[in-house]
Every structure is written in structure tokens, then in C-alpha cells.
PDB file of C-alpha atoms in Angstrom:
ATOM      1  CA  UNK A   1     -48.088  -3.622 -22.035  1.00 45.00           C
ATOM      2  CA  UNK A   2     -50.962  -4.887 -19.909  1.00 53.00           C
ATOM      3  CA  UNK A   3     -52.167  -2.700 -17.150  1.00 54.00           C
ATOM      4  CA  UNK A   4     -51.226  -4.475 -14.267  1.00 60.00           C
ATOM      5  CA  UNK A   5     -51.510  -1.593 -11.499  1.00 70.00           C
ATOM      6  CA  UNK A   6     -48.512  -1.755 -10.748  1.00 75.00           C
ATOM      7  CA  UNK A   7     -46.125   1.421 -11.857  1.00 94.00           C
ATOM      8  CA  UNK A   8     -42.870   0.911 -13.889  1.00 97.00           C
ATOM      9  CA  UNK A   9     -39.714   3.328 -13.918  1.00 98.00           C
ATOM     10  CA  UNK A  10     -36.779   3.006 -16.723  1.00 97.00           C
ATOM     11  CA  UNK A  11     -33.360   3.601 -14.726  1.00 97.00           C
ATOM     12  CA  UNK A  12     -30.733   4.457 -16.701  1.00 96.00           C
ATOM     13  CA  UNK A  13     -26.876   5.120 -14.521  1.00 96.00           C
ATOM     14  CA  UNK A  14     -23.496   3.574 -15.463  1.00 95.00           C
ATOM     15  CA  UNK A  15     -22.816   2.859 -12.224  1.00 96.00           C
ATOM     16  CA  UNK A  16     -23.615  -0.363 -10.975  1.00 97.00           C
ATOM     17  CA  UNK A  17     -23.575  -0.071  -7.231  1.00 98.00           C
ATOM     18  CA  UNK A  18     -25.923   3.269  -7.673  1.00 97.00           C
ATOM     19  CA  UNK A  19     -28.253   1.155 -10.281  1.00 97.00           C
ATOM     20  CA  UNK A  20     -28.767  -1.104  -7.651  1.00 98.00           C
ATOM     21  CA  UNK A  21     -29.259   1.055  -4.800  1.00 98.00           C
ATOM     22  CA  UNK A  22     -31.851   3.264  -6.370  1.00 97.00           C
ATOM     23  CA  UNK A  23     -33.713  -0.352  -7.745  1.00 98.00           C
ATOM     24  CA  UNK A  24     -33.662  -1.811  -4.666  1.00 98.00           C
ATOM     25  CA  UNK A  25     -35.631   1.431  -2.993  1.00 97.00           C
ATOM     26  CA  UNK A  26     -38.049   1.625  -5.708  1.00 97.00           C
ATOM     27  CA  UNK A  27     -39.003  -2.359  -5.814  1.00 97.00           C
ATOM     28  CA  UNK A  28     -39.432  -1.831  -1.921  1.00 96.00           C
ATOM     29  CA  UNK A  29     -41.692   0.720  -3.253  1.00 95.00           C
ATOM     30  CA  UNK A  30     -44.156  -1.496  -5.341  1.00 95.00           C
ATOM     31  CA  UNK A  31     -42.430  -0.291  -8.496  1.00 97.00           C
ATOM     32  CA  UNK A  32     -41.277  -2.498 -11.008  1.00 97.00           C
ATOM     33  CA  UNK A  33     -37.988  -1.252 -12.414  1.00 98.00           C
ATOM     34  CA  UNK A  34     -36.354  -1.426 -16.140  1.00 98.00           C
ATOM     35  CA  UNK A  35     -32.258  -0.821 -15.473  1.00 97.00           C
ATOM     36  CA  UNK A  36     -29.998  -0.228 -18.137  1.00 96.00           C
ATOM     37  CA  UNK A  37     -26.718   1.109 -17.974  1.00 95.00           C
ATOM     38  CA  UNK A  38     -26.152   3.941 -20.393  1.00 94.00           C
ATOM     39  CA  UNK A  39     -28.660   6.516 -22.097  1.00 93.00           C
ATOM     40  CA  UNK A  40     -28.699   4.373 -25.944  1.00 94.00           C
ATOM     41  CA  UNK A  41     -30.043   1.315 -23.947  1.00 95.00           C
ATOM     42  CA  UNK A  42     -32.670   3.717 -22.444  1.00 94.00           C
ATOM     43  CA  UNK A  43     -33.595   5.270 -25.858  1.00 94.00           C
ATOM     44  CA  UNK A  44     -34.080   1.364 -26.989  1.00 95.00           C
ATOM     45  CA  UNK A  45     -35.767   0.157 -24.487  1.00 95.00           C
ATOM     46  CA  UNK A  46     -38.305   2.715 -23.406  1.00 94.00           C
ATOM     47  CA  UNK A  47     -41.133   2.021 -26.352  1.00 93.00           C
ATOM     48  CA  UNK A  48     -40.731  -1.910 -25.154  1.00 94.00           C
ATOM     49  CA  UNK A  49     -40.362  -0.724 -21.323  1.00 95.00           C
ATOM     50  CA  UNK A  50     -43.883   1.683 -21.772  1.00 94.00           C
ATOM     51  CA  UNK A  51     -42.524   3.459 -17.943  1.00 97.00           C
ATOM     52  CA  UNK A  52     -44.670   5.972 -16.409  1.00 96.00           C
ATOM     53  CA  UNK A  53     -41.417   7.611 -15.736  1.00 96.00           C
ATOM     54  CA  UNK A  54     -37.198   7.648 -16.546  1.00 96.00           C
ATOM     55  CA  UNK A  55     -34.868   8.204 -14.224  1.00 96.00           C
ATOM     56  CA  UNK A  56     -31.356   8.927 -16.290  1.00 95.00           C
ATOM     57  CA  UNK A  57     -27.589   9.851 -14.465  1.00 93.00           C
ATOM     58  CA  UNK A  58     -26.528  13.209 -16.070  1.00 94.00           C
ATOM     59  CA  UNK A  59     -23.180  11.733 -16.795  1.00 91.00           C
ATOM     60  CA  UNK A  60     -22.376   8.417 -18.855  1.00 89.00           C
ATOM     61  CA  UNK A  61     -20.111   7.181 -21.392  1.00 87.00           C
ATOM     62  CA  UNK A  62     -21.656   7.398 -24.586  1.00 86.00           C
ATOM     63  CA  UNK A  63     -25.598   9.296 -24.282  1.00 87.00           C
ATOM     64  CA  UNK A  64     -25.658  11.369 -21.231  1.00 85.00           C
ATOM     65  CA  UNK A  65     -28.940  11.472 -19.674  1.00 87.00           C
ATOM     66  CA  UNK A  66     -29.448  15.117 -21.085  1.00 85.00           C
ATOM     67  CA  UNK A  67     -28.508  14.153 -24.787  1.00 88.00           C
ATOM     68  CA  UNK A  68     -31.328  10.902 -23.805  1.00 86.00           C
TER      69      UNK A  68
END
């Protein structure tokens, strides 16, 4: 990933409305956002993603964000 300035942040939460939500405040923010919607897509995404920082909900179907 090129260094654009710009900071990115992987989002990982099952819930759709709350994906949104928290993506919404962050691109506000300046921050570009990766969203996913369970803890594998996070685990294959973040290498391609490069974020300066993950965000995962404790509790989804599948990975939780503390097995992630």
C-alpha cells in the first residue's frame, strides 16, 4: 500500500447497522475504513487492508473478535 497520509482502520462487527454507524464517524474523521462482517474476513483481509489499526465486536458468529 502506498502512503497516502491518510490513516486506514479494519472494522470487523456482524451487525450491519453498528458497521455503519461506527464507518460513517470514522470517514467523517479523515479515515478510510476496511468493513467486514465477521472476524475470518478480518484475518483475510488485514495483510491486503495494511490498517494502522482493527477495530473487532467481541461477539460474532464464527471468529469472535478475541479468537481474531
Amino acid at each position: 500500500m502506498e502512503d497516502t497520509g491518510m490513516k486506514r482502520v479494519l472494522l470487523a462487527d456482524d451487525s450491519v447497522a453498528a458497521r455503519k454507524s461506527i464507518q460513517s464517524v470514522l470517514e467523517v474523521a479523515g479515515i478510510d475504513v476496511v468493513a467486514v462482517g465477521n472476524g475470518d474476513l478480518a484475518l483475510a483481509r488485514i495483510e491486503e487492508a495494511a490498517p494502522e489499526m482493527v477495530l473487532l465486536d467481541a461477539i460474532m458468529p464464527g471468529r469472535t473478535g478475541y479468537e481474531a
